[in-house]
C-alpha cells in the first residue's frame, strides 16, 4: 500500500485520535492507548501491543506513523555538536543541530525547508523557500535525534533553517505539541523562537500566551542598512520591530535576546555599537554577539576577535547585557542552512 496516501498519526492531537476511535466504534479508552504509543517514542502501529490485532489492522488501512529519516550525521567532537541532515516524506532535506551542554541537550530545529527571507549572510536563503514544515515535522526532529542519542532533549531553539513566524500556525502547533505533558512535556521556558523581525507576528505570539523565549535577529541598528542586509526590514521598520519587542517583553515578562552577527567592516564599527546601545537601552533585553560564520557566504567576512571584544565593551559600558556566542560547530558547517546547501551543491 502506498504510504503517501495514509495519514500520519504523529502530529495528531488527542481530540483527533478520539475522533478516529469514535468513527470506528472502538471502545473510547483505545484513544488514550493509541495516543500514548504515538508519542512514546518512534513507534509503529504493529508495536501497539495492548491493541487487539483487528484494531491495528484497521488503523493501518488509513494511518501510519511517519518520522523524518536521518540521511547523514556530522559530529564535531571538540564542541560536542552533532548536525543531522534529515529527509522529509517528499524527499526534501532539512537539518537539525544537537548541542550538548553540561545542563542538558539543546536542539536547534528547522521550521521550513529553505527560507523566503533572503538575509544576505544566511545560507538558508539560497534557493528560497521550498515549503513550510508541519508541526509534526518540527516535533519529529526532537524525536529522531533523541532516539539516535538515547538522551532527552531539554531545550529547543527554532534557529535552524526557515523563519518560524513566516510559518506561524504550524509553529504554534509545534509549541503546543512539544510542551504537552503526554508528548515531550517541555517547559515553554526551555523553548526559544527566533525571528528575523516579523513585527505583527511577534505581537500575535505575545497575545497567544505561548510564553516562549523570543530571539530577534537584529544585525544592524540602522534602518537603511538593515533593509540592505535583511529585506524583511522593508516591510517591518526598526521602529515597528522595537515596539513589538517591547510589547513582547512587557506582556510575557521575559527578557528578549537580540541576535547580532558581526560582519567585518559592515556592521561592526563603534558607530554601530553606539547606535545599538541607544536603541536597546530601555528594552528588557540581552544582546548576543555572534562572529558571522563565513562558510556560507565567502564574500562576507566575520569580525575578528578583537573587534568583537571592542564592540561588546562599548555596549557593556552603557549597561547593555552582552554575551558572545561560541561559534559551535563551525567545522561541520553548523550555521543555519549550511549543511543542506552543501549537500544540494554536491548532488
Ligand atoms: N529566521 C530566524 C531563525 C533562523 S536563523 C531568524 O532570522 O532569527 C538563526 C540565527 O542565525 C539568526 O540570528 C540568523 O541571523 C543567524 N545567522 C544566519 N546566518 C548566519 C551566519 N552566516 N553567521 C552568523 N549568524 C547567522
CSV table of C-alpha atoms and ligand atoms in Angstrom, one decimal:
chain,number,residue,atom,x,y,z
A,1,UNK,CA,0.0,0.0,0.0
A,2,UNK,CA,1.2,3.5,-0.8
A,3,UNK,CA,2.2,5.3,2.4
A,4,UNK,CA,1.8,8.7,0.8
A,5,UNK,CA,-2.0,8.3,1.0
A,6,UNK,CA,-2.0,7.4,4.6
A,7,UNK,CA,-2.4,10.0,7.3
A,8,UNK,CA,0.3,10.5,9.8
A,9,UNK,CA,-0.8,9.7,13.4
A,10,UNK,CA,2.3,11.5,14.7
A,11,UNK,CA,1.3,15.2,15.0
A,12,UNK,CA,-2.3,14.5,15.8
A,13,UNK,CA,-3.9,15.9,18.9
A,14,UNK,CA,-5.7,13.7,21.5
A,15,UNK,CA,-9.0,15.0,20.1
A,16,UNK,CA,-8.2,13.9,16.6
A,17,UNK,CA,-7.3,10.4,17.7
A,18,UNK,CA,-10.5,10.3,19.8
A,19,UNK,CA,-12.4,11.1,16.6
A,20,UNK,CA,-10.8,8.2,14.8
A,21,UNK,CA,-11.7,5.9,17.6
A,22,UNK,CA,-15.3,7.1,17.6
A,23,UNK,CA,-15.6,6.8,13.9
A,24,UNK,CA,-14.5,3.2,14.0
A,25,UNK,CA,-16.7,2.3,17.0
A,26,UNK,CA,-13.8,1.2,19.1
A,27,UNK,CA,-14.0,1.5,22.9
A,28,UNK,CA,-13.3,5.1,24.0
A,29,UNK,CA,-10.2,4.1,26.1
A,30,UNK,CA,-8.4,2.9,22.9
A,31,UNK,CA,-7.8,6.6,22.1
A,32,UNK,CA,-5.7,7.0,25.2
A,33,UNK,CA,-3.7,3.9,24.3
A,34,UNK,CA,-3.1,4.9,20.7
A,35,UNK,CA,-2.1,8.4,21.7
A,36,UNK,CA,0.3,7.0,24.3
A,37,UNK,CA,2.0,4.8,21.7
A,38,UNK,CA,2.3,7.6,19.1
A,39,UNK,CA,4.2,9.9,21.3
A,40,UNK,CA,6.1,7.4,23.5
A,41,UNK,CA,9.0,7.3,21.1
A,42,UNK,CA,9.5,6.3,17.5
A,43,UNK,CA,7.0,3.6,17.1
A,44,UNK,CA,4.9,1.6,14.6
A,45,UNK,CA,1.3,0.6,14.6
A,46,UNK,CA,2.4,-3.0,14.7
A,47,UNK,CA,4.1,-2.4,18.0
A,48,UNK,CA,0.9,-1.2,19.8
A,49,UNK,CA,0.9,-4.4,21.8
A,50,UNK,CA,-2.1,-3.6,24.0
A,51,UNK,CA,-4.4,-3.2,21.0
A,52,UNK,CA,-6.2,-6.2,19.5
A,53,UNK,CA,-4.9,-7.3,16.2
A,54,UNK,CA,-8.0,-6.2,14.3
A,55,UNK,CA,-7.8,-2.6,15.6
A,56,UNK,CA,-4.1,-2.5,14.5
A,57,UNK,CA,-5.0,-3.8,11.1
A,58,UNK,CA,-7.9,-1.3,10.7
A,59,UNK,CA,-5.7,1.5,11.8
A,60,UNK,CA,-3.1,0.6,9.3
A,61,UNK,CA,-5.5,0.7,6.4
A,62,UNK,CA,-5.6,4.5,6.7
A,63,UNK,CA,-2.9,5.6,9.0
A,64,UNK,CA,0.8,5.3,9.7
A,65,UNK,CA,3.5,6.8,11.8
A,66,UNK,CA,6.0,8.8,9.8
A,67,UNK,CA,9.2,10.3,11.0
A,68,UNK,CA,12.0,12.2,9.3
A,69,UNK,CA,14.8,10.0,8.2
A,70,UNK,CA,18.4,10.6,9.2
A,71,UNK,CA,20.4,10.8,6.0
A,72,UNK,CA,23.8,11.9,7.4
A,73,UNK,CA,25.3,12.9,10.7
A,74,UNK,CA,28.3,15.1,11.3
A,75,UNK,CA,30.0,15.3,14.6
A,76,UNK,CA,32.3,17.9,15.9
A,77,UNK,CA,33.9,16.1,18.8
A,78,UNK,CA,35.6,19.2,20.4
A,79,UNK,CA,32.4,21.1,21.0
A,80,UNK,CA,30.1,18.0,21.3
A,81,UNK,CA,28.0,19.2,18.4
A,82,UNK,CA,26.1,16.9,16.0
A,83,UNK,CA,24.5,18.1,12.9
A,84,UNK,CA,21.7,15.9,11.4
A,85,UNK,CA,20.7,16.0,7.8
A,86,UNK,CA,17.1,14.8,7.6
A,87,UNK,CA,14.7,13.8,4.9
A,88,UNK,CA,11.0,14.5,4.7
A,89,UNK,CA,8.4,12.2,3.2
A,90,UNK,CA,8.5,14.2,0.0
A,91,UNK,CA,12.3,14.0,-0.2
A,92,UNK,CA,13.2,17.5,1.0
A,93,UNK,CA,16.3,17.9,3.1
A,94,UNK,CA,16.3,19.7,6.3
A,95,UNK,CA,18.7,20.0,9.2
A,96,UNK,CA,18.8,20.0,13.0
A,97,UNK,CA,21.8,20.6,15.2
A,98,UNK,CA,22.3,19.0,18.6
A,99,UNK,CA,24.4,20.9,21.1
A,100,UNK,CA,25.5,19.1,24.3
A,101,UNK,CA,25.9,21.3,27.3
A,102,UNK,CA,26.6,20.5,30.9
A,103,UNK,CA,23.0,21.4,31.7
A,104,UNK,CA,21.5,19.2,29.0
A,105,UNK,CA,21.0,18.7,25.3
A,106,UNK,CA,19.7,21.5,23.3
A,107,UNK,CA,18.3,21.0,19.8
A,108,UNK,CA,18.3,23.7,17.1
A,109,UNK,CA,15.4,22.8,14.7
A,110,UNK,CA,14.3,24.0,11.3
A,111,UNK,CA,10.8,25.4,10.8
A,112,UNK,CA,10.9,25.5,6.9
A,113,UNK,CA,12.7,23.7,4.1
A,114,UNK,CA,14.6,26.7,2.8
A,115,UNK,CA,13.6,30.2,3.6
A,116,UNK,CA,12.0,33.2,1.9
A,117,UNK,CA,13.6,36.0,4.0
A,118,UNK,CA,16.8,36.4,1.9
A,119,UNK,CA,19.1,37.7,4.6
A,120,UNK,CA,22.4,38.3,2.7
A,121,UNK,CA,24.7,36.5,5.2
A,122,UNK,CA,22.5,33.4,5.6
A,123,UNK,CA,22.8,30.1,3.8
A,124,UNK,CA,19.2,29.1,4.3
A,125,UNK,CA,18.2,31.9,1.9
A,126,UNK,CA,20.0,30.2,-1.0
A,127,UNK,CA,17.4,28.7,-3.2
A,128,UNK,CA,14.4,30.4,-1.5
A,129,UNK,CA,11.6,28.6,0.3
A,130,UNK,CA,10.7,25.1,-0.6
A,131,UNK,CA,7.8,24.7,1.8
A,132,UNK,CA,6.7,25.1,5.3
A,133,UNK,CA,7.3,22.2,7.7
A,134,UNK,CA,4.3,20.8,9.6
A,135,UNK,CA,4.1,20.8,13.3
A,136,UNK,CA,4.7,17.1,13.2
A,137,UNK,CA,7.9,17.5,11.1
A,138,UNK,CA,9.2,20.0,13.7
A,139,UNK,CA,8.4,17.6,16.5
A,140,UNK,CA,9.9,14.7,14.6
A,141,UNK,CA,13.3,16.5,14.7
A,142,UNK,CA,13.2,16.2,18.5
A,143,UNK,CA,12.1,12.5,18.4
A,144,UNK,CA,14.6,11.2,15.8
A,145,UNK,CA,17.6,12.9,17.5
A,146,UNK,CA,16.5,11.7,20.9
A,147,UNK,CA,16.2,8.2,19.5
A,148,UNK,CA,19.6,8.5,17.9
A,149,UNK,CA,21.4,9.7,21.0
A,150,UNK,CA,19.3,7.8,23.6
A,151,UNK,CA,19.2,11.1,25.6
A,152,UNK,CA,16.4,13.5,26.1
A,153,UNK,CA,16.4,17.0,24.6
A,154,UNK,CA,16.0,19.6,27.4
A,155,UNK,CA,15.9,22.8,25.2
A,156,UNK,CA,14.7,23.6,21.8
A,157,UNK,CA,15.7,26.6,19.8
A,158,UNK,CA,14.0,27.4,16.5
A,159,UNK,CA,17.2,28.7,14.8
A,160,UNK,CA,17.7,26.2,12.1
A,161,UNK,CA,16.6,26.8,8.5
A,162,UNK,CA,13.5,28.9,8.0
A,163,UNK,CA,11.6,31.7,9.6
A,164,UNK,CA,9.2,30.3,12.3
A,165,UNK,CA,6.9,33.4,12.2
A,166,UNK,CA,6.5,33.0,8.4
A,167,UNK,CA,5.1,29.6,9.3
A,168,UNK,CA,3.1,30.9,12.2
A,169,UNK,CA,0.2,28.4,12.5
A,170,UNK,CA,2.5,25.3,12.4
A,171,UNK,CA,4.9,26.9,14.8
A,172,UNK,CA,2.1,27.4,17.3
A,173,UNK,CA,1.0,23.9,16.7
A,174,UNK,CA,4.5,22.6,17.4
A,175,UNK,CA,4.8,24.7,20.6
A,176,UNK,CA,1.6,23.1,21.8
A,177,UNK,CA,2.6,19.6,20.9
A,178,UNK,CA,6.1,19.6,22.3
A,179,UNK,CA,5.0,21.1,25.6
A,180,UNK,CA,2.1,18.7,26.0
A,181,UNK,CA,2.6,16.5,29.1
A,182,UNK,CA,1.8,13.4,27.0
A,183,UNK,CA,4.5,14.1,24.4
A,184,UNK,CA,7.7,15.7,25.5
A,185,UNK,CA,6.4,17.9,28.3
A,186,UNK,CA,9.0,20.5,27.5
A,187,UNK,CA,8.6,23.7,29.5
A,188,UNK,CA,7.9,26.8,27.4
A,189,UNK,CA,10.8,28.4,29.3
A,190,UNK,CA,13.1,25.9,27.6
A,191,UNK,CA,11.9,26.8,24.1
A,192,UNK,CA,13.1,29.8,22.0
A,193,UNK,CA,11.6,31.1,18.9
A,194,UNK,CA,14.0,33.1,16.7
A,195,UNK,CA,12.7,35.6,14.2
A,196,UNK,CA,14.2,38.0,11.6
A,197,UNK,CA,11.7,40.6,12.7
A,198,UNK,CA,8.1,39.9,11.5
A,199,UNK,CA,6.7,42.5,13.9
A,200,UNK,CA,3.0,41.8,13.6
A,201,UNK,CA,3.5,38.1,14.3
A,202,UNK,CA,5.7,39.0,17.4
A,203,UNK,CA,2.6,40.8,18.7
A,204,UNK,CA,0.4,37.8,17.9
A,205,UNK,CA,2.9,35.4,19.6
A,206,UNK,CA,2.8,37.6,22.7
A,207,UNK,CA,-1.0,37.6,22.7
A,208,UNK,CA,-1.2,33.8,22.0
A,209,UNK,CA,0.0,33.1,25.6
A,210,UNK,CA,2.7,30.7,24.2
A,211,UNK,CA,5.1,32.2,26.8
A,212,UNK,CA,8.3,31.1,25.0
A,213,UNK,CA,11.6,32.9,24.8
A,214,UNK,CA,12.0,35.2,21.9
A,215,UNK,CA,15.2,35.9,20.0
A,216,UNK,CA,15.2,38.7,17.4
A,217,UNK,CA,17.8,38.8,14.7
A,218,UNK,CA,18.7,42.5,14.5
A,219,UNK,CA,22.1,42.7,12.8
A,220,UNK,CA,22.1,46.5,12.4
A,221,UNK,CA,20.7,49.4,14.4
A,222,UNK,CA,20.2,51.5,11.2
A,223,UNK,CA,17.0,51.2,9.1
A,224,UNK,CA,18.7,51.8,5.8
A,225,UNK,CA,21.4,49.2,6.4
A,226,UNK,CA,19.0,46.7,7.8
A,227,UNK,CA,16.9,46.9,4.6
A,228,UNK,CA,20.0,46.0,2.7
A,229,UNK,CA,21.1,43.0,4.6
A,230,UNK,CA,17.7,41.8,5.7
A,231,UNK,CA,14.9,42.5,3.2
A,232,UNK,CA,12.2,41.9,5.8
A,233,UNK,CA,13.1,45.3,7.2
A,234,UNK,CA,11.4,46.9,4.2
A,235,UNK,CA,8.2,45.5,5.4
A,236,UNK,CA,8.6,46.0,9.1
A,237,UNK,CA,10.7,49.0,10.1
A,238,UNK,CA,13.1,49.0,13.0
A,239,UNK,CA,10.7,51.3,14.9
A,240,UNK,CA,7.8,48.8,14.5
A,241,UNK,CA,10.1,46.0,15.4
A,242,UNK,CA,11.3,47.6,18.6
A,243,UNK,CA,7.8,48.4,19.6
A,244,UNK,CA,6.8,44.8,19.0
A,245,UNK,CA,9.8,43.6,21.1
A,246,UNK,CA,8.8,46.0,23.9
A,247,UNK,CA,5.3,44.7,23.7
A,248,UNK,CA,6.5,41.1,23.9
A,249,UNK,CA,8.8,41.8,26.8
A,250,UNK,CA,6.1,43.5,28.8
A,251,UNK,CA,3.3,41.0,28.0
A,252,UNK,CA,5.4,37.9,28.7
A,253,UNK,CA,7.7,39.4,31.4
A,254,UNK,CA,10.5,37.7,29.6
A,255,UNK,CA,13.8,39.2,28.5
A,256,UNK,CA,14.3,39.3,24.8
A,257,UNK,CA,17.5,38.2,23.1
A,258,UNK,CA,18.7,40.3,20.2
A,259,UNK,CA,21.0,38.4,17.9
A,260,UNK,CA,23.7,40.4,16.2
A,261,UNK,CA,26.0,38.7,13.7
A,262,UNK,CA,29.2,40.8,13.4
A,263,UNK,CA,30.3,41.2,9.7
A,264,UNK,CA,33.7,42.7,9.3
A,265,UNK,CA,33.5,46.3,8.0
A,266,UNK,CA,29.8,46.1,7.5
A,267,UNK,CA,28.0,46.3,10.9
A,268,UNK,CA,30.9,46.1,13.5
A,269,UNK,CA,32.0,49.7,13.8
A,270,UNK,CA,31.9,51.8,17.0
A,271,UNK,CA,29.1,53.8,15.5
A,272,UNK,CA,27.1,50.7,15.1
A,273,UNK,CA,27.8,49.7,18.8
A,274,UNK,CA,26.8,53.2,20.0
A,275,UNK,CA,23.6,53.2,18.0
A,276,UNK,CA,22.8,49.7,19.1
A,277,UNK,CA,23.2,50.8,22.8
A,278,UNK,CA,20.9,53.7,22.2
A,279,UNK,CA,18.3,51.6,20.5
A,280,UNK,CA,18.2,48.9,23.2
A,281,UNK,CA,18.8,50.8,26.4
A,282,UNK,CA,15.2,50.9,27.6
A,283,UNK,CA,14.3,47.4,26.4
A,284,UNK,CA,14.4,44.4,28.7
A,285,UNK,CA,17.0,42.5,26.5
A,286,UNK,CA,20.3,40.8,26.1
A,287,UNK,CA,22.5,41.3,23.1
A,288,UNK,CA,24.0,38.1,21.8
A,289,UNK,CA,27.0,38.8,19.6
A,290,UNK,CA,28.0,36.2,17.0
A,291,UNK,CA,31.0,36.5,14.8
A,292,UNK,CA,29.5,35.9,11.4
A,293,UNK,CA,30.1,32.4,10.1
A,294,UNK,CA,31.7,32.8,6.6
A,295,UNK,CA,31.3,29.3,5.2
A,296,UNK,CA,28.0,30.1,3.6
A,297,UNK,CA,28.9,33.5,2.1
A,298,UNK,CA,32.6,33.8,1.3
A,299,UNK,CA,32.2,37.4,0.1
A,300,UNK,CA,31.4,38.5,3.6
A,301,UNK,CA,33.9,38.1,6.5
A,302,UNK,CA,33.2,37.6,10.1
A,303,UNK,CA,34.6,40.2,12.5
A,304,UNK,CA,37.9,39.3,14.3
A,305,UNK,CA,38.1,38.5,18.0
A,306,UNK,CA,39.4,42.0,18.9
A,307,UNK,CA,36.6,43.7,17.1
A,308,UNK,CA,34.0,41.6,18.7
A,309,UNK,CA,35.5,42.4,22.1
A,310,UNK,CA,35.7,46.1,21.4
A,311,UNK,CA,32.1,46.1,20.2
A,312,UNK,CA,31.0,44.3,23.3
A,313,UNK,CA,32.8,46.7,25.5
A,314,UNK,CA,31.0,49.7,24.1
A,315,UNK,CA,27.7,48.0,24.9
A,316,UNK,CA,28.7,46.9,28.4
A,317,UNK,CA,29.9,50.3,29.3
A,318,UNK,CA,26.4,51.5,28.6
A,319,UNK,CA,24.8,48.9,30.8
A,320,UNK,CA,23.7,46.7,28.0
A,321,UNK,CA,23.9,43.0,28.9
A,322,UNK,CA,26.0,41.2,26.3
A,323,UNK,CA,27.0,37.7,25.6
A,324,UNK,CA,29.4,36.5,22.9
A,325,UNK,CA,28.3,33.2,21.4
A,326,UNK,CA,30.8,30.4,21.0
A,327,UNK,CA,31.0,29.5,17.3
A,328,UNK,CA,29.9,26.0,17.9
A,329,UNK,CA,30.0,23.6,15.1
A,330,UNK,CA,31.7,25.8,12.5
A,331,UNK,CA,34.0,23.0,11.3
A,332,UNK,CA,30.9,21.0,10.4
A,333,UNK,CA,29.1,24.0,8.8
A,334,UNK,CA,26.6,24.0,11.6
A,335,UNK,CA,25.5,27.6,10.9
A,336,UNK,CA,22.0,27.9,9.6
A,337,UNK,CA,21.3,26.2,6.3
A,338,UNK,CA,24.9,25.4,5.5
A,339,UNK,CA,24.8,21.7,5.6
A,340,UNK,CA,21.7,21.4,3.5
A,341,UNK,CA,23.1,23.8,0.9
A,342,UNK,CA,26.4,22.0,0.7
A,343,UNK,CA,24.5,18.7,0.2
A,344,UNK,CA,22.4,20.1,-2.7
A,345,UNK,CA,25.5,21.5,-4.3
A,346,UNK,CA,27.1,18.1,-4.2
A,347,UNK,CA,24.2,16.4,-5.9
B,1,LIG,N1,14.8,33.0,10.7
B,1,LIG,C1,15.1,33.1,12.0
B,1,LIG,C2,15.8,31.8,12.6
B,1,LIG,C3,16.8,31.2,11.7
B,1,LIG,S1,18.4,31.9,11.6
B,1,LIG,C4,15.9,34.3,12.4
B,1,LIG,O1,16.3,35.0,11.5
B,1,LIG,O2,16.2,34.5,13.5
B,1,LIG,C5,19.1,31.8,13.2
B,1,LIG,C6,20.1,32.8,13.5
B,1,LIG,O3,21.3,32.6,12.8
B,1,LIG,C7,19.7,34.2,13.2
B,1,LIG,O4,20.0,35.1,14.2
B,1,LIG,C8,20.4,34.5,11.9
B,1,LIG,O5,20.5,35.8,11.6
B,1,LIG,C9,21.8,33.8,12.2
B,1,LIG,N2,22.6,33.6,11.1
B,1,LIG,C10,22.3,33.2,9.8
B,1,LIG,N3,23.4,33.0,9.0
B,1,LIG,C11,24.4,33.3,9.8
B,1,LIG,C12,25.9,33.4,9.6
B,1,LIG,N4,26.4,33.1,8.4
B,1,LIG,N5,26.6,33.7,10.6
B,1,LIG,C13,26.1,34.0,11.9
B,1,LIG,N6,24.8,34.0,12.1
B,1,LIG,C14,24.0,33.7,11.1
